[in-house]
């Protein structure tokens, strides 16, 4: 089982943006010290829900700060960037880190980002499959041309080539796809790409998505087994009630401030979750409690879903010292129980 930290760089009420980013960097540094497998970096624009606007840029910093830790994006939003730009960045990080970088991609939401970056609603609603295929070609072929609806250009050389990583396996970086619907599950499976499944989903939903992925991948001629990643929340304490109380005190304020700040590009109405109820749901679904309970929940999720990679949000307290302690306890008291 491979357990990593999911880093949102969340700006809690009363905090500055620099404070949130410092906590994000420290989470990764402590994760390596604590023996975690990886960190996964979220990307958001114009909202305090997460103040990292470029997951690949933060990944570059953290790859330079660490020596063993895998660093992945969760996710880089394809409609907000040129696929070749993202492909070049991914190749650069893969080569210079000795193969420690994972590129997670998703289509994001119908936010004002689409207006600011020029992608428009069509990029969000229809462009993701072609953009994903262009990124994958860039990471696997020596020369690439394009003649698609959004991007067209003459053949150019791929520089740097991902296969040139001195300490890698001769392949490009792993590519993983955020999946939230049967359509996105099928899209990933048809390409043989593993999924990143969100923290709002329970084990039953994730098991159904994995089963659909396997059926679709097998029909497309791909290996039906893949290293899917389950996102979740982890908060540890000597008593489960104390771990839950920590999150219920801190996370609703962050959700309320952060999610309310999202603006849709076309004025469509959004259904907002109740922040307290959502926090309590996350506590029920994920390893929130004693180290024993956390290990049992991770093991149960792995058994029910077949997923053995986890990206766990550890900054739910909103406090730097508490986040560092949480990560250290995850490494020292939970990982040994997972075998």
CSV table of C-alpha atoms in Angstrom, one decimal:
chain,number,residue,atom,x,y,z
A,1,UNK,CA,0.0,0.0,0.0
A,2,UNK,CA,1.3,3.4,-1.0
A,3,UNK,CA,0.2,6.4,1.1
A,4,UNK,CA,0.8,10.0,0.2
A,5,UNK,CA,-0.4,13.5,1.3
A,6,UNK,CA,-2.9,15.5,-0.7
A,7,UNK,CA,-1.9,19.1,-0.6
A,8,UNK,CA,-4.4,21.8,-1.4
A,9,UNK,CA,-2.6,24.9,0.0
A,10,UNK,CA,-5.9,25.7,1.7
A,11,UNK,CA,-6.3,29.3,2.9
A,12,UNK,CA,-8.4,29.1,6.1
A,13,UNK,CA,-10.3,32.1,7.5
A,14,UNK,CA,-7.9,34.7,9.0
A,15,UNK,CA,-4.9,33.3,7.2
A,16,UNK,CA,-2.7,34.9,4.5
A,17,UNK,CA,-1.9,33.2,1.2
A,18,UNK,CA,1.8,32.9,2.1
A,19,UNK,CA,0.9,31.0,5.2
A,20,UNK,CA,-1.1,28.5,3.2
A,21,UNK,CA,1.7,28.0,0.8
A,22,UNK,CA,4.3,27.6,3.5
A,23,UNK,CA,2.2,24.9,5.1
A,24,UNK,CA,2.0,23.2,1.7
A,25,UNK,CA,5.7,23.1,1.3
A,26,UNK,CA,6.3,22.0,4.9
A,27,UNK,CA,3.7,19.2,4.4
A,28,UNK,CA,5.8,17.8,1.6
A,29,UNK,CA,9.1,18.1,3.4
A,30,UNK,CA,7.7,16.4,6.5
A,31,UNK,CA,6.0,13.7,4.3
A,32,UNK,CA,9.4,12.7,3.1
A,33,UNK,CA,10.9,12.6,6.6
A,34,UNK,CA,7.9,10.6,7.8
A,35,UNK,CA,8.3,7.9,5.1
A,36,UNK,CA,5.2,8.7,3.0
A,37,UNK,CA,5.3,7.6,-0.6
A,38,UNK,CA,4.2,10.8,-2.3
A,39,UNK,CA,2.6,14.2,-2.3
A,40,UNK,CA,-0.2,15.2,-4.7
A,41,UNK,CA,-0.7,18.9,-5.4
A,42,UNK,CA,-4.0,20.6,-6.3
A,43,UNK,CA,-4.4,23.6,-8.6
A,44,UNK,CA,-7.0,26.4,-8.3
A,45,UNK,CA,-7.4,29.9,-9.6
A,46,UNK,CA,-8.7,33.0,-8.0
A,47,UNK,CA,-10.2,31.4,-4.9
A,48,UNK,CA,-8.9,30.8,-1.3
A,49,UNK,CA,-10.1,27.1,-1.4
A,50,UNK,CA,-6.5,26.5,-2.7
A,51,UNK,CA,-4.0,29.2,-3.4
A,52,UNK,CA,-1.6,27.2,-5.6
A,53,UNK,CA,-2.4,28.3,-9.2
A,54,UNK,CA,0.2,26.0,-10.9
A,55,UNK,CA,0.6,22.5,-9.6
A,56,UNK,CA,3.6,21.8,-11.9
A,57,UNK,CA,5.4,24.9,-10.6
A,58,UNK,CA,5.0,23.8,-7.0
A,59,UNK,CA,5.9,20.3,-8.0
A,60,UNK,CA,9.2,21.6,-9.4
A,61,UNK,CA,10.0,23.3,-6.1
A,62,UNK,CA,9.2,20.2,-4.0
A,63,UNK,CA,11.1,17.8,-6.3
A,64,UNK,CA,14.1,20.0,-5.7
A,65,UNK,CA,13.5,20.0,-1.9
A,66,UNK,CA,13.2,16.2,-1.7
A,67,UNK,CA,15.2,13.2,-2.7
A,68,UNK,CA,12.9,10.2,-2.5
A,69,UNK,CA,9.3,11.5,-2.5
A,70,UNK,CA,7.1,11.1,-5.6
A,71,UNK,CA,5.4,14.3,-6.5
A,72,UNK,CA,2.2,14.4,-8.6
A,73,UNK,CA,-0.4,17.0,-9.7
A,74,UNK,CA,-3.9,16.4,-8.6
A,75,UNK,CA,-4.6,17.8,-10.9
A,76,UNK,CA,-3.3,20.1,-13.7
A,77,UNK,CA,-6.4,21.5,-15.4
A,78,UNK,CA,-6.1,20.9,-19.2
A,79,UNK,CA,-8.7,23.4,-20.4
A,80,UNK,CA,-6.7,26.2,-18.7
A,81,UNK,CA,-3.4,25.5,-20.4
A,82,UNK,CA,-1.9,24.4,-23.8
A,83,UNK,CA,-1.4,20.6,-23.8
A,84,UNK,CA,2.1,21.1,-25.3
A,85,UNK,CA,3.1,23.6,-22.6
A,86,UNK,CA,2.0,21.1,-19.9
A,87,UNK,CA,3.7,18.2,-21.8
A,88,UNK,CA,7.0,20.1,-21.9
A,89,UNK,CA,6.8,20.9,-18.2
A,90,UNK,CA,6.0,17.3,-17.3
A,91,UNK,CA,8.8,16.0,-19.4
A,92,UNK,CA,11.2,18.5,-17.8
A,93,UNK,CA,10.2,17.5,-14.3
A,94,UNK,CA,10.4,13.8,-15.2
A,95,UNK,CA,13.9,14.0,-16.7
A,96,UNK,CA,15.4,16.2,-14.0
A,97,UNK,CA,13.9,14.4,-11.0
A,98,UNK,CA,14.9,10.9,-12.2
A,99,UNK,CA,11.4,9.8,-12.9
A,100,UNK,CA,9.7,11.0,-9.6
A,101,UNK,CA,7.0,13.1,-11.2
A,102,UNK,CA,3.4,12.0,-12.0
A,103,UNK,CA,1.2,14.1,-14.2
A,104,UNK,CA,-2.4,14.1,-13.0
A,105,UNK,CA,-4.9,15.8,-15.3
A,106,UNK,CA,-8.5,16.8,-15.2
A,107,UNK,CA,-11.0,19.1,-17.0
A,108,UNK,CA,-11.8,21.2,-13.9
A,109,UNK,CA,-15.1,23.0,-13.6
A,110,UNK,CA,-17.1,25.6,-15.5
A,111,UNK,CA,-15.3,28.4,-13.7
A,112,UNK,CA,-14.3,31.9,-14.8
A,113,UNK,CA,-10.8,30.5,-15.4
A,114,UNK,CA,-12.1,29.5,-18.8
A,115,UNK,CA,-12.7,33.2,-19.6
A,116,UNK,CA,-9.4,34.4,-18.2
A,117,UNK,CA,-7.2,31.8,-19.9
A,118,UNK,CA,-9.2,31.9,-23.1
A,119,UNK,CA,-10.3,28.2,-23.3
A,120,UNK,CA,-14.0,28.9,-23.1
A,121,UNK,CA,-16.8,26.6,-22.3
A,122,UNK,CA,-16.1,24.4,-25.4
A,123,UNK,CA,-12.7,23.5,-24.0
A,124,UNK,CA,-14.4,22.4,-20.8
A,125,UNK,CA,-17.3,20.6,-22.3
A,126,UNK,CA,-15.8,19.0,-25.4
A,127,UNK,CA,-12.0,19.6,-25.6
A,128,UNK,CA,-10.6,17.4,-22.8
A,129,UNK,CA,-10.2,14.0,-24.7
A,130,UNK,CA,-8.3,15.6,-27.6
A,131,UNK,CA,-6.2,17.7,-25.2
A,132,UNK,CA,-5.4,14.6,-23.2
A,133,UNK,CA,-4.3,12.6,-26.3
A,134,UNK,CA,-2.1,15.5,-27.4
A,135,UNK,CA,-0.3,15.5,-24.0
A,136,UNK,CA,0.2,11.8,-24.1
A,137,UNK,CA,1.6,11.9,-27.6
A,138,UNK,CA,4.0,14.6,-26.5
A,139,UNK,CA,5.2,12.4,-23.6
A,140,UNK,CA,5.7,9.3,-25.8
A,141,UNK,CA,6.7,10.3,-29.3
A,142,UNK,CA,10.0,12.0,-30.6
A,143,UNK,CA,8.1,14.4,-32.9
A,144,UNK,CA,4.6,15.7,-32.8
A,145,UNK,CA,2.2,17.5,-35.1
A,146,UNK,CA,-1.5,18.4,-34.5
A,147,UNK,CA,-4.5,19.1,-36.7
A,148,UNK,CA,-7.3,19.2,-34.1
A,149,UNK,CA,-10.3,21.5,-33.5
A,150,UNK,CA,-8.4,23.5,-30.9
A,151,UNK,CA,-4.7,23.2,-31.8
A,152,UNK,CA,-3.0,22.8,-35.1
A,153,UNK,CA,0.7,23.0,-35.8
A,154,UNK,CA,3.5,21.6,-38.0
A,155,UNK,CA,5.6,18.7,-36.8
A,156,UNK,CA,8.1,19.7,-34.1
A,157,UNK,CA,10.7,17.9,-32.0
A,158,UNK,CA,9.9,17.0,-28.5
A,159,UNK,CA,12.6,18.5,-26.3
A,160,UNK,CA,13.4,17.3,-23.7
A,161,UNK,CA,12.3,13.8,-24.5
A,162,UNK,CA,11.0,12.0,-21.4
A,163,UNK,CA,12.9,8.8,-22.3
A,164,UNK,CA,16.1,10.7,-21.6
A,165,UNK,CA,15.7,10.6,-17.8
A,166,UNK,CA,19.1,9.2,-16.6
A,167,UNK,CA,17.6,7.6,-13.5
A,168,UNK,CA,14.2,6.7,-14.9
A,169,UNK,CA,12.9,3.6,-16.6
A,170,UNK,CA,13.1,4.8,-20.2
A,171,UNK,CA,9.5,5.7,-20.2
A,172,UNK,CA,7.7,9.0,-19.8
A,173,UNK,CA,6.0,10.2,-16.6
A,174,UNK,CA,2.9,8.4,-15.3
A,175,UNK,CA,-0.3,10.1,-16.4
A,176,UNK,CA,-3.4,9.8,-14.3
A,177,UNK,CA,-6.9,11.1,-14.9
A,178,UNK,CA,-9.3,12.7,-12.4
A,179,UNK,CA,-12.6,10.8,-12.8
A,180,UNK,CA,-15.9,11.9,-11.4
A,181,UNK,CA,-18.5,10.3,-13.8
A,182,UNK,CA,-18.9,7.1,-15.8
A,183,UNK,CA,-17.9,9.1,-19.0
A,184,UNK,CA,-14.6,10.1,-17.5
A,185,UNK,CA,-14.0,6.6,-16.2
A,186,UNK,CA,-14.5,5.2,-19.7
A,187,UNK,CA,-12.3,7.9,-21.2
A,188,UNK,CA,-9.4,6.9,-18.9
A,189,UNK,CA,-10.0,3.2,-19.3
A,190,UNK,CA,-10.0,3.3,-23.1
A,191,UNK,CA,-6.5,4.8,-22.9
A,192,UNK,CA,-5.3,2.4,-20.1
A,193,UNK,CA,-4.7,5.4,-17.7
A,194,UNK,CA,-5.2,5.0,-14.0
A,195,UNK,CA,-7.8,7.1,-12.2
A,196,UNK,CA,-7.7,9.6,-9.4
A,197,UNK,CA,-11.0,9.4,-7.4
A,198,UNK,CA,-12.2,12.2,-5.3
A,199,UNK,CA,-12.5,12.4,-1.5
A,200,UNK,CA,-16.3,13.0,-1.7
A,201,UNK,CA,-16.8,9.3,-2.8
A,202,UNK,CA,-17.3,6.4,-0.5
A,203,UNK,CA,-15.9,2.9,-1.0
A,204,UNK,CA,-19.1,1.6,-2.7
A,205,UNK,CA,-18.9,4.3,-5.4
A,206,UNK,CA,-15.2,3.9,-5.9
A,207,UNK,CA,-15.6,0.1,-6.2
A,208,UNK,CA,-18.2,0.6,-8.9
A,209,UNK,CA,-15.9,3.0,-10.8
A,210,UNK,CA,-13.0,0.6,-10.6
A,211,UNK,CA,-15.2,-2.2,-11.9
A,212,UNK,CA,-16.4,-0.1,-14.8
A,213,UNK,CA,-12.8,0.9,-15.5
A,214,UNK,CA,-11.7,-2.7,-15.6
A,215,UNK,CA,-14.5,-3.8,-18.0
A,216,UNK,CA,-13.8,-0.9,-20.3
A,217,UNK,CA,-10.0,-1.3,-20.2
A,218,UNK,CA,-10.3,-5.1,-20.9
A,219,UNK,CA,-12.6,-4.4,-23.9
A,220,UNK,CA,-10.0,-1.9,-25.2
A,221,UNK,CA,-7.2,-4.4,-24.9
A,222,UNK,CA,-5.5,-2.9,-21.8
A,223,UNK,CA,-4.4,-4.5,-18.6
A,224,UNK,CA,-7.5,-4.5,-16.3
A,225,UNK,CA,-5.3,-3.7,-13.3
A,226,UNK,CA,-3.9,-0.2,-12.7
A,227,UNK,CA,-2.6,1.9,-9.9
A,228,UNK,CA,-5.6,4.0,-9.2
A,229,UNK,CA,-5.4,6.6,-6.5
A,230,UNK,CA,-8.1,7.3,-3.8
A,231,UNK,CA,-8.2,10.8,-2.4
A,232,UNK,CA,-9.3,11.2,1.2
A,233,UNK,CA,-8.9,13.0,4.5
A,234,UNK,CA,-6.7,11.9,7.4
A,235,UNK,CA,-6.7,13.4,10.9
A,236,UNK,CA,-5.2,11.5,13.8
A,237,UNK,CA,-5.6,11.8,17.5
A,238,UNK,CA,-5.4,9.6,20.6
A,239,UNK,CA,-9.2,9.7,20.6
A,240,UNK,CA,-11.4,9.5,17.5
A,241,UNK,CA,-13.7,12.2,19.0
A,242,UNK,CA,-10.8,14.6,19.2
A,243,UNK,CA,-9.8,14.1,15.6
A,244,UNK,CA,-13.3,14.7,14.4
A,245,UNK,CA,-13.7,17.8,16.5
A,246,UNK,CA,-10.5,19.3,15.1
A,247,UNK,CA,-11.9,19.0,11.6
A,248,UNK,CA,-15.5,20.0,12.4
A,249,UNK,CA,-14.1,23.2,14.0
A,250,UNK,CA,-11.8,24.2,11.1
A,251,UNK,CA,-12.9,22.8,7.8
A,252,UNK,CA,-16.5,24.3,7.5
A,253,UNK,CA,-15.1,27.8,7.6
A,254,UNK,CA,-12.6,26.9,4.9
A,255,UNK,CA,-15.3,25.3,2.8
A,256,UNK,CA,-17.6,28.2,3.2
A,257,UNK,CA,-15.0,30.8,2.3
A,258,UNK,CA,-13.3,28.8,-0.4
A,259,UNK,CA,-16.2,27.2,-2.3
A,260,UNK,CA,-18.3,30.4,-2.1
A,261,UNK,CA,-15.6,32.2,-4.0
A,262,UNK,CA,-16.0,30.1,-7.2
A,263,UNK,CA,-17.6,32.0,-10.1
A,264,UNK,CA,-19.0,30.2,-13.1
A,265,UNK,CA,-18.1,31.4,-16.5
A,266,UNK,CA,-21.6,31.5,-17.8
A,267,UNK,CA,-23.6,32.4,-14.7
A,268,UNK,CA,-25.0,29.0,-14.1
A,269,UNK,CA,-26.3,28.2,-10.6
A,270,UNK,CA,-24.3,25.9,-8.4
A,271,UNK,CA,-25.6,23.6,-5.7
A,272,UNK,CA,-23.4,24.1,-2.6
A,273,UNK,CA,-22.9,21.4,0.0
A,274,UNK,CA,-23.6,22.3,3.6
A,275,UNK,CA,-20.0,22.8,5.0
A,276,UNK,CA,-20.7,21.1,8.3
A,277,UNK,CA,-22.5,18.2,6.8
A,278,UNK,CA,-19.8,17.7,4.2
A,279,UNK,CA,-17.1,17.8,6.9
A,280,UNK,CA,-18.9,15.2,8.9
A,281,UNK,CA,-19.3,13.0,5.8
A,282,UNK,CA,-15.6,13.2,5.2
A,283,UNK,CA,-14.9,12.1,8.8
A,284,UNK,CA,-17.2,9.2,8.3
A,285,UNK,CA,-15.7,8.1,5.0
A,286,UNK,CA,-12.0,8.4,5.7
A,287,UNK,CA,-9.2,7.7,8.2
A,288,UNK,CA,-10.2,10.3,10.9
A,289,UNK,CA,-9.6,9.0,14.4
A,290,UNK,CA,-7.0,6.9,16.2
A,291,UNK,CA,-4.1,5.5,14.3
A,292,UNK,CA,-5.7,2.0,14.7
A,293,UNK,CA,-9.0,3.2,13.2
A,294,UNK,CA,-7.1,5.0,10.4
A,295,UNK,CA,-5.2,1.9,9.4
A,296,UNK,CA,-8.3,-0.2,9.5
A,297,UNK,CA,-10.2,2.2,7.2
A,298,UNK,CA,-7.4,2.4,4.7
A,299,UNK,CA,-7.1,-1.4,4.7
A,300,UNK,CA,-10.9,-1.8,4.3
A,301,UNK,CA,-11.0,0.7,1.4
A,302,UNK,CA,-8.2,-1.2,-0.3
A,303,UNK,CA,-10.0,-4.5,0.1
A,304,UNK,CA,-13.4,-3.2,-1.0
A,305,UNK,CA,-12.1,-1.2,-4.0
A,306,UNK,CA,-8.9,-2.8,-5.1
A,307,UNK,CA,-7.2,0.6,-4.8
A,308,UNK,CA,-3.8,0.6,-3.0
A,309,UNK,CA,-2.6,4.1,-3.5
A,310,UNK,CA,-3.9,7.0,-1.3
A,311,UNK,CA,-3.7,10.8,-1.4
A,312,UNK,CA,-4.7,12.0,2.1
A,313,UNK,CA,-5.5,15.6,3.0
A,314,UNK,CA,-3.6,16.2,6.2
A,315,UNK,CA,-4.0,20.0,6.6
A,316,UNK,CA,-7.6,19.9,7.7
A,317,UNK,CA,-6.8,21.6,11.0
A,318,UNK,CA,-5.6,24.7,9.2
A,319,UNK,CA,-2.6,24.9,11.6
A,320,UNK,CA,1.0,24.4,10.6
A,321,UNK,CA,2.2,22.6,13.7
A,322,UNK,CA,-0.8,20.4,13.9
A,323,UNK,CA,-0.4,19.5,10.2
A,324,UNK,CA,3.2,18.5,10.7
A,325,UNK,CA,2.3,16.4,13.7
A,326,UNK,CA,-0.5,14.8,11.7
A,327,UNK,CA,1.9,13.8,8.9
A,328,UNK,CA,4.5,12.5,11.3
A,329,UNK,CA,1.9,10.3,13.1
A,330,UNK,CA,0.6,9.0,9.8
A,331,UNK,CA,4.1,7.8,9.0
A,332,UNK,CA,5.0,6.5,12.4
A,333,UNK,CA,1.8,5.1,13.7
A,334,UNK,CA,-0.4,4.2,10.6
A,335,UNK,CA,2.0,3.0,7.9
A,336,UNK,CA,3.6,0.3,10.1
A,337,UNK,CA,0.1,-1.1,10.7
A,338,UNK,CA,-0.6,-1.5,7.0
A,339,UNK,CA,2.3,-3.9,6.5
